Amino acid sequence: MTATSEPEAALGVLPRADGSAKYSHAGYTVTAAVNGPIEAQRKDENPYEAHVDVIVRPAAGVGGTRERHLESILQSSLSHIILIKNFPRSLIQIVLQVEDSPENDYVNTKLVQGNLNFAIMPALFQTAVLALLSAGVPMRATATATAVAVVFHDGVKRTVVDPSPREIEIARSVHVLAFTSHDELLLAESEGDFIVKEWDEVYETAKKICCHSAPADDGMQMALDEEAAAGPDMRHFLRSTMESKVAADLYWK
Amino acid sequence: MPREAEPSLNEKQFVIQALQENLRLDGRELEQYRPLELTLGDQYGVADATLGKTRVLAKASAELTVPYTDRPLDGIFTIATELSPMTSPAFELNRPTETEVLLSRLLEKTVRRSNALDTESLCLIAGQKCWSVRVDVHVLSHDGNLIDAACFAVVSALRHFKKPDTSMEGGVLTVYTAAEREPVPLSWLHSPFCVTWSFYGEQGEIAVLDATWLEEQVRVGSCTISLNRHGEICQISKLGGTPVEAVALLQCSAVSLTKVKEFSTYLDEKLAEDAKRRNKGGLLAELSAENDR
Amino acid sequence: MPLDTSTYSLALLRVDGRRWNELRRLHAQIRTQAAADGSSYLEMGHTKVMCVVTGPSEPGPRRGGGIGGGAGGQSKDAEVVVNIVIAGFSSVDRKRRGRGDKRTQEMQSTVANALAASLHTHLFPHSQINVSLHVLSQDGSLLAALINAATLACVDAGIPMTDYVAACTAGSTSTYAANDESADPLLDLNHQEEQELPSLTVATLGDSDRVVVLVCESRVQISRLEGMLAVGVDGCKQVRELLDRVVREKGQRMILEGTVEKGTGLNDLD
Amino acid sequence: MATISSAVGEDQPPQPSLTFTRPVFAKLSPHPYLLHTLSPSDPSVPSSRTNGRKPQEARKIQINTSSLSQAHGSALVRTGDTTVICGVRGEILPVSSIPQFRADQHKNYNYDGEDKRIEQGKKELLEYDLLVPNIELATGCAPQFLPGVPPTTLAQTVSTRVYSLLHSAGIVDVEGLRVWYTPAKRDEDKMEEDDREEEELEPEVKGYWVLYIDLLFVSFDGNPFDAAWTAVMAALRDTKLPNARWDPDREMVVCEKGEGKRLDVRGLPVACSAAVFLEKEHAEDREGDRHWILLDPDRQEEGLCKEVITAVVDCSGGQGETKIRSLEKQGGTVLGRELIRGFVGVAEERWKEVAAEMPQ
Amino acid sequence: MASTTRPTLLPGDEIPSSLIPSHPTKPLRLGPGLRHLPPSQILPTVSGQLITLPQKSSMWIEYNSSRYIPTQSDLVIGTILRSGPDFYYVLLSPFTPPATLPHLAFEGATKKTRPQLNPGSLVYARVTLANKHMDPEVECVSATTGKADGLGPLTNGGMVFDVSLGFARRLLMAKSKEEGKIEVLELLGGEEGKLSFETAVGRNGKVWIGSEDIKTVVIVGRALKETDEKKLGVEAQRKLVRKLIKEMK
């Protein structure tokens, strides 16, 4: 149905997991559970650092090769921001369950799909980060992600933030970028047909969304309004989400 | 694989002592359910059911396929239950545990074998094309009584689900996208629900409904009774465990019926609510679709 | 309306000529395998199963999934592990059932948990009791036959138990839709009856009314349940008598002619 | 060089110290060794990798095609000790056995112009799964891949990447895969709607060629994707599909004997991967630490690096700027905007090398 | 929202140097949730509130979580898994490698007199070794005094309840009423409830409650869990206690 324009998140939604988060944005809804550090299986044991295990489960059907691929992308990026060196020989398990994803009204959905579903990556990534934060897993930094598409509409080029499946279908190129809270580029995945110049523009747009942080003291609402045009202010969203969580946890202080 | 730790002796002892005094740790009556809550997704066929800290998400989906050769006139209907590490780190993927097998069998018997869904209506061209309807059960959080929660979620998802509309003209089958024609609901015959009893005590004389995970770990036996609101038993399974007086079981079945009636009224209300909500949204969706073209 | 019930209402006789509360011929033996710790062979009508028990013994390598109930896992009681093999030729349509078949796995854990309720597993800490069942021929009441056979084999193996776990099936002549009070309950259903009529499998402990197993896989009015259950429980008592006789006869022989060497021919009993 | 004395057994005559030969050292502690060779103590020695290559130097690539007689197209690609065989085989898929087939597909879009046509083509390829790549690593080609085990994550990842790139880059024109039929009699054309791309006579699509693209790694020494993709491209360009036509009497698609027509392949995207080697192995990495971008890493180097990047570029257009078909970077934060920009340049160089090897 | 003195920080955030205590003599002590990157960078690793005690020259991040990570000299409640040749293996939190508890680490324990604990028994113990490269070790007797001071097997029945780590920490505070803002126990034990029960709190998020009367244990347990899960303030706690006591009657 109608895709939410602003991201929404709830932390600690799964009472029995160490950390959990439910995140919905641009029509995607993902729930994540984080457990760890816990005992690692023999095969995953690493004497120097924790093994980060990411599992992506589609809403319908069994996970296939493309889920494995998504997992490996997330795994390598998340291990970089988690302080894995603090927990040798242990396991940090992140399970991501896709609940809802926007449907393309112009195509009947197929269960088994081989091609990489780009637009879902930011949702998965963001949910994972939120869940890690809610679990209190020590991290080097936080991170934010977004998807951008370059669409040619009757000869006119537009860069679309958080594109809909329909827009992705007709897009010339699709990009997913993630930045750490230190403004470093953590993840960049692009496909389609583009040139360096276009990528630069995409980079700018994405960085604005991920790294532009409104001053902490003003309410998130107005921040969103001013950003509405270029898409949400992810970093500020992340911060205010965590601030309210912490405030709730430490109500007794 | 790290295995689920057994509760300590103190816990085992205490839970049983308490039950003997008709006490439960969360202050419930023995035959009282935790609050049951259902959330229906924006998408058709997404149902999220919670019982206290137990939470199950069911997602129904349909795709065109070829019928099984031995049943050319029937569509395909499957219920997939895979317990992921999200349920508990003790569960590993592609390694069905006993819990998982029994759960899927129960859903199978309750929903599928009781013909809740008319599979013949899923067939489009005999022996050539039919719908394959699939429900994926995702256990997000496990604090006991998965079965009842899962069953409720599955039934809700299927009742809420709509599949693409189709038409036959001159032997040509056309499947319409959501943009072309509003999807249609499944032909649904009756709504069965599971009610699971846990037994305690030497003679299994204490019967408890909707046990939490801790309570399940110390029970001596269990019995799941599936009924629909018309008082039709769809399935009963007491698979071993401490013997229980036949009379007690009869009482259980009677109580179960009242519970089932509650479930089905609750579900009907929820579906009605959702339908009302969509009527407004429906128009908007229409418009935005127009703009896209 | 199912065919047989219409004829039933006339003569009050079932397709195989039995009355409503009549068991099929139940024939059983114990000590059929020389090698095993305990063994049995059991026929309920044309349903024929054999059972071999080994143990209590050192637990073998855990099988994947660990379908085996009773005490289970890390507790100190013995674990009952049941393995059921359904022969391809056992039913009319030859259907191979793989290891992974969930229906079989369910029966395995049912039998295991049923036995665990009666066997004194706490006497054998950290050990395993292996029960392997082979289905030679199916004609209804399969689960019941399996439970009975397993019980006998455990008796033969000399594993201490509270009492026999005896099982049989019960049905009703009414379909789930019809709510006719005239409907009669039926005892010990054969394959055809199981196909056409609502039925359930009951297993009780000893000659008490206490139900160990109750499995119903067909739609039936809740009002039918009491009748069916009553007949079923009563049937279990009959079955228990028969099982008990088998054991006693064997016992007598052992007293008369010293211990009977294991594996005496199949027809040395009348 | 490392020296240890404690490790020496009592029974042996005591030695002052025991030093390792280079290969032993490289095996025992690869990270310090690679670091050592990359940053040689005396400046006159050029920085190089364990395998003797310069950081930005890729392995030589060799491509042979049509080596398999059974396949419709095939290629053998070899870079260093990574060797992969690709075979393409076409099979006919009659529309009657595509459950979700829509004769009037294209009516959803009243498009015209090349772009739309291509886009529609991509859609068809996806919906009916006409391109089926499969990667086989479990051939014992490297210690970590034992024969007869389920596909490793790596295998699944690589095949997903190949699959996605095949579709997103629009390598294959669906037109080349369609099997057309123009009904003689007019009365049965209610069977099919007219097809937008054709003239007024109303032909029907009766079937499609499905291309099964199988990749087999004979030996594996790192950087599987580049090799795999090059093999796919070479094999596709080598593919010849027999002429297929619909036989109305037998109600089936029949293929004619003999050499078919060459599959037309759009453009020549070339993949170029690199890994980032960090100064610190276990300690925290921090600003100011040194790092090296190792082009076309081998197996050992991949083991020592976390951050990786792959750029797929196509300069075959000739005029104007390089087209980027795919860009993947993950696992670290060293590669920022500038470095990635620079890397595209490196990829362009690589493209020239590979394109030169690519048989026409 | 974030106050100026106690800002809410996310992992990797800059800590305003003005807030870092600079004590003339005492060296700076970093508590949980902070890491020091030589030479002089201090970064939070979890999201929480920065607490600084200039006079003590220490700072840490106050936050709540549910996965216990053993720390030196923490009091914990563990479950005996099995007994080895000279250790018990004790589970401190699910799915983690067990801690070791020497057979002789009990008050007055000798080879002969040491307590025989079956798998599943509970012990109240202190963490003596916590190190990321080794499995943790615990003891039920203070090595210095040789006294148990309250540690040891929790034999006489009772029940353990799981609470969040933050809540356990508050319960363990010297003045849990004033600083931790937890009154339920006092109320239930005091005038309001007149219930008699004993408690032991483990830093690993476990609270043991013992009493002659089953009902008492249930009530106390529920009071604690609700206070924790529903994040009840002092006033709400009073209400809750009144409600529970009424139910009891």
XYZ file of C-alpha atoms in Angstrom, chain A residues 1-2 13-17 22 27 31-33 35 38-39 41 43 53 55 57-62 68 71 93 95-112 153 164 166, chain B residues 1-2 4 41-44 46 48 53 55 57 59 61-63 82-86 89 92-93 134 136-138 140-143 164 175-180 213 277-278 281 284-285 289-290 292-293:
98
model
C 0.000 0.000 0.000
C 1.339 3.482 0.794
C 10.584 -5.576 20.099
C 11.654 -9.177 20.701
C 11.759 -9.664 24.470
C 13.801 -12.855 24.420
C 16.628 -11.671 22.163
C 11.836 -3.328 13.883
C 7.648 0.276 2.167
C 12.748 -7.140 12.093
C 16.155 -8.065 13.439
C 17.291 -10.078 16.433
C 22.290 -12.504 20.120
C 27.659 -16.292 22.620
C 29.570 -19.537 22.206
C 30.582 -23.277 16.791
C 33.920 -24.193 12.533
C 26.902 -14.372 11.567
C 21.105 -14.532 8.390
C 15.185 -14.575 5.828
C 12.749 -13.578 3.069
C 9.111 -12.994 3.970
C 7.980 -15.744 1.616
C 9.833 -18.764 0.312
C 13.173 -20.133 1.432
C 23.479 -15.660 0.777
C 24.351 -11.900 3.966
C 24.452 -13.617 15.566
C 19.004 -12.624 12.151
C 17.112 -10.349 9.775
C 13.522 -11.216 8.993
C 11.894 -9.392 6.102
C 8.257 -8.765 6.995
C 6.992 -6.477 4.279
C 8.382 -5.191 1.028
C 6.693 -2.838 -1.408
C 5.011 -4.619 -4.293
C 5.295 -3.569 -7.883
C 1.699 -3.362 -9.038
C 2.834 -3.887 -12.615
C 4.390 -7.300 -12.088
C 3.108 -10.422 -10.399
C 5.660 -11.437 -7.821
C 7.721 -14.547 -8.326
C 8.827 -16.487 -5.272
C 12.265 -17.548 -6.417
C 12.048 10.011 -17.526
C 10.097 2.226 -5.453
C 8.646 0.425 -10.151
C 25.428 -25.822 18.247
C 24.805 -24.333 21.698
C 18.985 -24.683 25.210
C 0.147 -6.171 7.447
C -0.209 -3.496 4.796
C 0.351 -6.266 2.296
C -2.376 -8.868 1.883
C 0.689 -10.846 6.402
C 1.597 -11.065 13.126
C 6.270 -12.819 24.741
C 5.381 -13.848 18.605
C 4.573 -13.956 11.829
C 3.009 -14.661 5.370
C 1.846 -15.918 -1.015
C 0.693 -17.408 -4.304
C 2.377 -18.142 -7.589
C 11.389 -23.340 9.623
C 12.595 -22.316 13.043
C 15.503 -19.921 12.573
C 18.095 -18.860 15.150
C 15.826 -15.851 15.650
C 20.168 -19.654 19.021
C 20.033 -24.173 13.316
C 18.929 -23.728 9.720
C 2.248 -21.069 0.397
C 5.616 -19.177 5.608
C 5.590 -19.308 9.394
C 8.292 -17.215 11.054
C 10.105 -14.246 15.896
C 10.059 -14.857 19.623
C 9.483 -18.105 21.518
C 8.087 -17.957 25.042
C -4.180 -12.022 -8.384
C -3.306 -13.348 -14.814
C -3.949 -9.716 -13.980
C -1.478 -7.573 -12.075
C -2.706 -5.650 -9.056
C -2.707 -2.501 -11.224
C -5.141 -4.060 -13.689
C 8.470 -21.633 27.798
C -9.178 0.733 6.861
C -8.357 -0.304 3.299
C -6.446 3.646 1.431
C -5.443 6.653 -2.681
C -3.603 3.625 -4.024
C -1.204 4.132 -9.577
C -2.757 6.479 -12.128
C 2.641 6.279 -12.310
C 1.300 5.454 -15.718
